[in-house]
Structure formats: C-alpha cells, structure tokens
Tab-separated table of C-alpha atoms and ligand atoms in Angstrom:
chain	number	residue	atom	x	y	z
A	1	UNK	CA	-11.919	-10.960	19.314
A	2	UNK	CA	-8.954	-10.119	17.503
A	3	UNK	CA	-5.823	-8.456	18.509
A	4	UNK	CA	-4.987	-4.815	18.980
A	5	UNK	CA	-1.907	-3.162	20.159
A	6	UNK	CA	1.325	-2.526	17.595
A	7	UNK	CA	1.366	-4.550	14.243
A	8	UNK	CA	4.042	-6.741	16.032
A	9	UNK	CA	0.999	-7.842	18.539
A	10	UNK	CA	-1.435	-8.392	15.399
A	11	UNK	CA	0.432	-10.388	13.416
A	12	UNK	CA	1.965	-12.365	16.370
A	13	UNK	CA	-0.620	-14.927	15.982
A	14	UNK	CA	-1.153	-17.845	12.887
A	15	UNK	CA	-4.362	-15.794	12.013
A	16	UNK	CA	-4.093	-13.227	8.942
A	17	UNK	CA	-5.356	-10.198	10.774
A	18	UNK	CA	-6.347	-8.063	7.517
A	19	UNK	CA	-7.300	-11.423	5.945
A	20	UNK	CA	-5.924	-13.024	2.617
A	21	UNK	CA	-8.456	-11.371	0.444
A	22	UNK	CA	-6.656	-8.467	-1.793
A	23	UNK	CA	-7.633	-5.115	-1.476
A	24	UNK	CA	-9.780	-3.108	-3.778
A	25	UNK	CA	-6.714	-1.509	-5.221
A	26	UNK	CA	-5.348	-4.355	-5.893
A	27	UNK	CA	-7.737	-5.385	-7.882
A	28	UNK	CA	-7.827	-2.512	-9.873
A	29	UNK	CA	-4.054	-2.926	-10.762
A	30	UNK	CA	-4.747	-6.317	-12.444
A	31	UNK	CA	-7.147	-4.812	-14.364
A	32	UNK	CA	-4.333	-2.246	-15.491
A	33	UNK	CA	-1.413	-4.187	-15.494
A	34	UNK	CA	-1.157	-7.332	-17.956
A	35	UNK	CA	1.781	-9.170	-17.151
A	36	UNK	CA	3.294	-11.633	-20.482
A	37	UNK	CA	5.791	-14.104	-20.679
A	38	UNK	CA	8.126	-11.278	-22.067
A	39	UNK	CA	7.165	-8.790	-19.505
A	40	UNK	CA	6.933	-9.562	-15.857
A	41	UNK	CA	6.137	-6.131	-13.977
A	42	UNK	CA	8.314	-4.769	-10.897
A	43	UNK	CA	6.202	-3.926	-8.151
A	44	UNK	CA	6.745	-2.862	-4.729
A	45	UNK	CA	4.115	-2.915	-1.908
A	46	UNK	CA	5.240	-0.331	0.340
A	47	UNK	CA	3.424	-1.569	4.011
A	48	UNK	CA	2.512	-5.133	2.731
A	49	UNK	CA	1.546	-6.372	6.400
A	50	UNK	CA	1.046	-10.328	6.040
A	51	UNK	CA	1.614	-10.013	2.224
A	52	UNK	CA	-2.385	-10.317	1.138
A	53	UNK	CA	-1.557	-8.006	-2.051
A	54	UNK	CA	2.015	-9.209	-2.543
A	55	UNK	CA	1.393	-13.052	-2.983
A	56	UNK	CA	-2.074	-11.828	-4.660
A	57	UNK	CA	0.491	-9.847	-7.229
A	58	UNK	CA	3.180	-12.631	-7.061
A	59	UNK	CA	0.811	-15.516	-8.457
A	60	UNK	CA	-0.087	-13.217	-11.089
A	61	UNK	CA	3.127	-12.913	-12.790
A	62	UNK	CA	4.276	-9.274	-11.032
A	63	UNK	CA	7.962	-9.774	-10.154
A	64	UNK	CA	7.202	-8.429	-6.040
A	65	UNK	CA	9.065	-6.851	-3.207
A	66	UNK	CA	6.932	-6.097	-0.203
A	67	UNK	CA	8.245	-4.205	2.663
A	68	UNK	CA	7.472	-3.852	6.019
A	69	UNK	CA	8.258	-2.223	9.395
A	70	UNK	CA	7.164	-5.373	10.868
A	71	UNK	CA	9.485	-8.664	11.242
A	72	UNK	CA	6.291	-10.891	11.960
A	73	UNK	CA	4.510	-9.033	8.892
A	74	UNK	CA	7.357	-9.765	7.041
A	75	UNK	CA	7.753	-13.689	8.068
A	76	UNK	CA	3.729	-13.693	7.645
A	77	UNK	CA	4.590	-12.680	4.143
A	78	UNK	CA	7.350	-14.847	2.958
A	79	UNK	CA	5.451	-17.720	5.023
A	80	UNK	CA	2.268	-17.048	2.534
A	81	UNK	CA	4.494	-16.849	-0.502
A	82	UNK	CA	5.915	-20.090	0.387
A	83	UNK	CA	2.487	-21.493	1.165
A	84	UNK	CA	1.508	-20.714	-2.016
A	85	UNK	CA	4.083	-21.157	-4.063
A	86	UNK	CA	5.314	-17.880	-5.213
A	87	UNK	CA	8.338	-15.712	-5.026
A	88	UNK	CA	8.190	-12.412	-2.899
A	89	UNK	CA	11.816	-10.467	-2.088
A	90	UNK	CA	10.926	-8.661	1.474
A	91	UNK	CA	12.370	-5.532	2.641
A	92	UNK	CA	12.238	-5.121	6.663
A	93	UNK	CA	12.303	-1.203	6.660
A	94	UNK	CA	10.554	2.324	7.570
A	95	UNK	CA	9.113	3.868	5.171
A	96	UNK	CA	10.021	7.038	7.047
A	97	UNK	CA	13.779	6.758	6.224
A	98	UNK	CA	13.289	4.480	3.107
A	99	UNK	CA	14.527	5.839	-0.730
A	100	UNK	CA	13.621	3.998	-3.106
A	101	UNK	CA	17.202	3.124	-5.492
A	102	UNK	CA	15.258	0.920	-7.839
A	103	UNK	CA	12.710	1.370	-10.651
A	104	UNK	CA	9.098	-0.385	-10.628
A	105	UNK	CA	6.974	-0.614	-12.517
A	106	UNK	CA	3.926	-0.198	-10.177
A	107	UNK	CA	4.509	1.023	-6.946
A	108	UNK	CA	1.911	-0.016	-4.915
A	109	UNK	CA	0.632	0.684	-1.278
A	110	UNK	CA	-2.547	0.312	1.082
A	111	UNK	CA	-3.824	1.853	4.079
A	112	UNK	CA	0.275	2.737	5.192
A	113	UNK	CA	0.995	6.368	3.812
A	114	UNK	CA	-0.881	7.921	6.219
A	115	UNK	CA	2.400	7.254	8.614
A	116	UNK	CA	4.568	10.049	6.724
A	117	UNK	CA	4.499	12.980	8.234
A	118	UNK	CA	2.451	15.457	6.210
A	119	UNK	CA	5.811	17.692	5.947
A	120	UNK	CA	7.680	14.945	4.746
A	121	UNK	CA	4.902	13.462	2.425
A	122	UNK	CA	6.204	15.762	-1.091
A	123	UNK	CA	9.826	14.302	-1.089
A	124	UNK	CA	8.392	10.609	-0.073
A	125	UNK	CA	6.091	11.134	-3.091
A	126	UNK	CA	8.688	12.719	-5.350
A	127	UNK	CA	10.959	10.088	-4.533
A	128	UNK	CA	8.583	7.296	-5.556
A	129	UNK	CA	7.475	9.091	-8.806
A	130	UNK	CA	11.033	9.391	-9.829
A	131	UNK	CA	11.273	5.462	-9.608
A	132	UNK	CA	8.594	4.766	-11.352
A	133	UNK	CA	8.983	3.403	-15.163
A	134	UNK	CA	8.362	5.291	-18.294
A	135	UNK	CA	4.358	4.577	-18.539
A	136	UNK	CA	4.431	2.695	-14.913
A	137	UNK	CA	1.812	3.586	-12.262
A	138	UNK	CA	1.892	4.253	-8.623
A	139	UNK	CA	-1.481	2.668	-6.831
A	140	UNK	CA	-2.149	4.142	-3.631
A	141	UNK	CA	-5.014	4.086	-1.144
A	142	UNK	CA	-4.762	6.213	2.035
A	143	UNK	CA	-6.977	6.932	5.068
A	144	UNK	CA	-8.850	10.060	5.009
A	145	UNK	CA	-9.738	12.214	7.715
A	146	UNK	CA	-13.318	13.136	7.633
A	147	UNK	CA	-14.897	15.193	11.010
A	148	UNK	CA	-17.502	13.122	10.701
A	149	UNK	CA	-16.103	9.913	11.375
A	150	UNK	CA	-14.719	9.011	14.815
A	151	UNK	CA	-11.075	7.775	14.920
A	152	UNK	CA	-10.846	3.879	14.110
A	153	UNK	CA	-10.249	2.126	18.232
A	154	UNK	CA	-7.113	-0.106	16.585
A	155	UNK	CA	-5.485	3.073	15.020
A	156	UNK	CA	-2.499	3.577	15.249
A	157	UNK	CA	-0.991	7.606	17.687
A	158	UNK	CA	0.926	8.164	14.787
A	159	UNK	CA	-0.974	8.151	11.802
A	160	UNK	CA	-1.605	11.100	10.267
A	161	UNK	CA	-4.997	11.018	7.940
A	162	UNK	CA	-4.579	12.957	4.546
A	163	UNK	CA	-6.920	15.461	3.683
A	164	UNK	CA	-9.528	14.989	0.962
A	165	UNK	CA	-8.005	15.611	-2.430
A	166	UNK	CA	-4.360	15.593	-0.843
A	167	UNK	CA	-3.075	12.288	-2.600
A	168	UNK	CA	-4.406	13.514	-5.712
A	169	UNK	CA	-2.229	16.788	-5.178
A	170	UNK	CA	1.063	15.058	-5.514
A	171	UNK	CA	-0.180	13.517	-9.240
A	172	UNK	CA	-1.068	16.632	-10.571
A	173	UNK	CA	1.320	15.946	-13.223
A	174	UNK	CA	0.465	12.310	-14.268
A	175	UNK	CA	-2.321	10.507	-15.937
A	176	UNK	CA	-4.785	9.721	-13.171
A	177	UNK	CA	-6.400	6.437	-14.414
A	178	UNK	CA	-8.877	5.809	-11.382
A	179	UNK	CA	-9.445	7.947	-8.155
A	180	UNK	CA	-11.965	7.039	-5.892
A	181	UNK	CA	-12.652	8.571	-2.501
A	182	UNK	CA	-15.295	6.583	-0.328
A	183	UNK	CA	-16.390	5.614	3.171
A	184	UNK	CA	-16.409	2.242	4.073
A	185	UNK	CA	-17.134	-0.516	7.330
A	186	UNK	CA	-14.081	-2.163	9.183
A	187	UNK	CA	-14.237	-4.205	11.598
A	188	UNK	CA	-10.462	-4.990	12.357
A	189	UNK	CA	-9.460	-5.060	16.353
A	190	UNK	CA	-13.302	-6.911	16.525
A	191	UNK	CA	-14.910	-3.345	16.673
A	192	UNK	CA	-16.978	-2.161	14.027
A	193	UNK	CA	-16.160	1.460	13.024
A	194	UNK	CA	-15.829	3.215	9.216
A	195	UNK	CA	-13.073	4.957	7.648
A	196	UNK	CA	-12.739	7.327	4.789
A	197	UNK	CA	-10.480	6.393	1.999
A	198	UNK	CA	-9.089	7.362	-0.922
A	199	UNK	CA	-7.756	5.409	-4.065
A	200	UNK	CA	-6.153	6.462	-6.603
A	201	UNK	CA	-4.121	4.683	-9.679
A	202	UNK	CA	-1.615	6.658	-11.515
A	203	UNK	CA	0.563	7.074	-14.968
A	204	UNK	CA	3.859	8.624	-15.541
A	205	UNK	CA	3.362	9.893	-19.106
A	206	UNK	CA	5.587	7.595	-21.121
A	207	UNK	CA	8.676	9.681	-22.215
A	208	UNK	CA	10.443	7.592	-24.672
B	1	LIG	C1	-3.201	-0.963	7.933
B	1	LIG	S1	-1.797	-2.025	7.725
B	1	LIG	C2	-1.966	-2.389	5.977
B	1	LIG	C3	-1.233	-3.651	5.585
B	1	LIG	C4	-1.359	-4.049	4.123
B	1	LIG	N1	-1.020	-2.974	3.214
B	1	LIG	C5	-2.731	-4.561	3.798
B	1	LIG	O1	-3.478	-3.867	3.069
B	1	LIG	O2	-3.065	-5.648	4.257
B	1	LIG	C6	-0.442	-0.865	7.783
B	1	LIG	C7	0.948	-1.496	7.639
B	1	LIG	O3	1.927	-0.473	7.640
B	1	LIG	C8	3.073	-0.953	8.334
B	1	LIG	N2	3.836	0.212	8.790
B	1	LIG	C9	3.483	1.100	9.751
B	1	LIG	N3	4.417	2.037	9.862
B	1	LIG	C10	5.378	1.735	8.964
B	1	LIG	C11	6.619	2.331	8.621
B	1	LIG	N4	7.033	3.440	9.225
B	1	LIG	N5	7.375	1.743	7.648
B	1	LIG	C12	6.951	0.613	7.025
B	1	LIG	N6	5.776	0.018	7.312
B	1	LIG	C13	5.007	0.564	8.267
B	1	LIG	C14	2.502	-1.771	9.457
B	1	LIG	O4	3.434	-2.669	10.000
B	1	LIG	C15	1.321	-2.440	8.760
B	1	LIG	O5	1.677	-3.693	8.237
C-alpha cells in the first residue's frame, strides 16, 4: 500500500510515488519540441514532484528547472537527475506566490494547477504566457471536475478542479496545438479511483 497524507509523507520514502514513467504530456512535448546542438530549450516544470518529467526532459537536451512546494520532491528530483546523469536547476517554491522573472521556452506542468485558486488562476496564467518565448508553448494538464466522478481518496482539501473547457479559456489567444480532455484510472494512495483530465499544448504566435 502506498502512502497518503501531504506530498512531504509521499515522497518521504526511496519509492517514486507517481513512478519514473513521464506523463502523457510529456510525451507530447517531445514530439513538439526538437532540441539541436544550437538550440537547447528552457523549460520549467511547474509541480515536478520526484522530477519524472524533468529528468525525462533533461536527458533529452531541454535545459530544465523544476519546482516544487516539496523539499523531499525536490531532493527526489535532483537525486534522479544525479542518478541519471543529467542537469536539473530546482526551485523550492509555491506556485501560489511564484512570478515567473525568466523566459522559457516551454512551460510545462502536470496534475498541479488545480492548486490556484480559481480567482487567482487569470494573472497566474497571464503571468506564465508573458514568459513564454516568441513561438514557445505552455503544456499543461489539469484535473477536471466531472459530477460524475467521486473525489480521488489521496486528494489533496485544497485543490480546486477546473471546469471543462476552463484551461482552454486562458489560450484563447494562442495556437492550440493539442487539447485533449479524457477520463482515466489511478491508482495512487493503493486505491483505484478515475479522474478527469485535461491536456492541452500551446503556441504564442511568433512575433518577430
Ligand atoms: C499530483 S502531484 C504531480 C507531480 C508531477 N507533476 C508529476 O506529474 O509527477 C502535484 C505536485 O504539486 C506540488 N504542489 C502542490 N501545491 C503546490 C504549490 N502551492 N506550489 C508548488 N507545488 C505544489 C506537490 O508537492 C506535488 O509534487
């Protein structure tokens, strides 16, 4: 049985508790995003947890930061970049009082936005579209809430699902390359239960 309680508790333990395998997002960025020896993309994983995407970027020629709220997500992180021998700059901070100062080239972030506030969620947004590069993408997946689907037992009292077709509300402006809302099976905290989600991948119109 694995852990539940706060991500602190989760990733206490040598186990990865979300695995090493990169999310479906993830995925989809490579498929985007060609690194070259002239051009090694700035990403940031905004929630990395135990780093699963970030090394998965890192050994793929991305340039990473991955940030976290939590210190043993973080040293679960560096620890698997080391393990593998990549580089990956961490960031121990909230999201909820983080501005991004820096431009990237993808930002990048699973199953985590759903902890802004919804009344804080445009500026959050705006502030991450505004640091993203001339033709650069933002790759986000998010929880849904559906009434259909009972509340996951390992989530978290202050989560706050988006609404079907929210996410897609603060790209109205940009290229949307890939958006993808589905229902899937989890069976972190050793309980099998579904959630909705929704993916999406997208461009800043190149302005040069
Ligand atoms: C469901 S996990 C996803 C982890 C990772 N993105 C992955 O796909 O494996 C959510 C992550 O968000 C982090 N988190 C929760 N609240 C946060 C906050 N306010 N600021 C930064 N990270 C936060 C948690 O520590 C946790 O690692």
């Amino acid at each position: 049985m694995k852990r539940k309680g706060s991500y602190n508790q989760r990733y206490a333990g040598d186990e990865y508790y979300w695995g090493k395998k990169p999310s479906i997002t993830s995925i989809k960025v490579i498929e985007l995003v060609h690194p070259t020896p002239t051009f090694r993309p700035k990403l940031i994983d905004l929630g990395c947890g135990e780093g699963r995407n970030a090394v998965y970027f890192a050994q793929r020629g991305f340039d990473v930061v991955a940030l976290d709220l939590s210190l043993p997500g973080i040293e679960k992180t560096k620890r698997y970049a080391k393990e593998t021998g990549v580089n990956v700059t961490t960031i121990h901070a909230n999201i909820l009082e983080y501005e991004l100062k820096e431009t990237y080239d993808v930002i990048f972030s699973t199953g985590t936005l759903h902890f802004l506030p919804p009344e804080t969620r445009g500026q959050h947004f705006q502030n991450y579209k505004d640091h993203t590069s001339s033709n650069g993408i933002n790759a986000i997946s998010v929880f849904v809430k559906k009434p259909f689907i009972p509340r996951a037992p390992d989530l978290d009292r202050d989560a706050y699902h988006f609404t079907s077709g929210e996410l897609l509300s603060y790209y109205w402006d940009w290229e949307v390359l890939y958006c993808v809302e589905e229902i899937f099976e989890c069976a972190s905290g050793g309980v099998s239960h579904k959630h909705a989600v929704n993916r999406i991948i997208a461009r800043r119109y190149r302005t040069e």
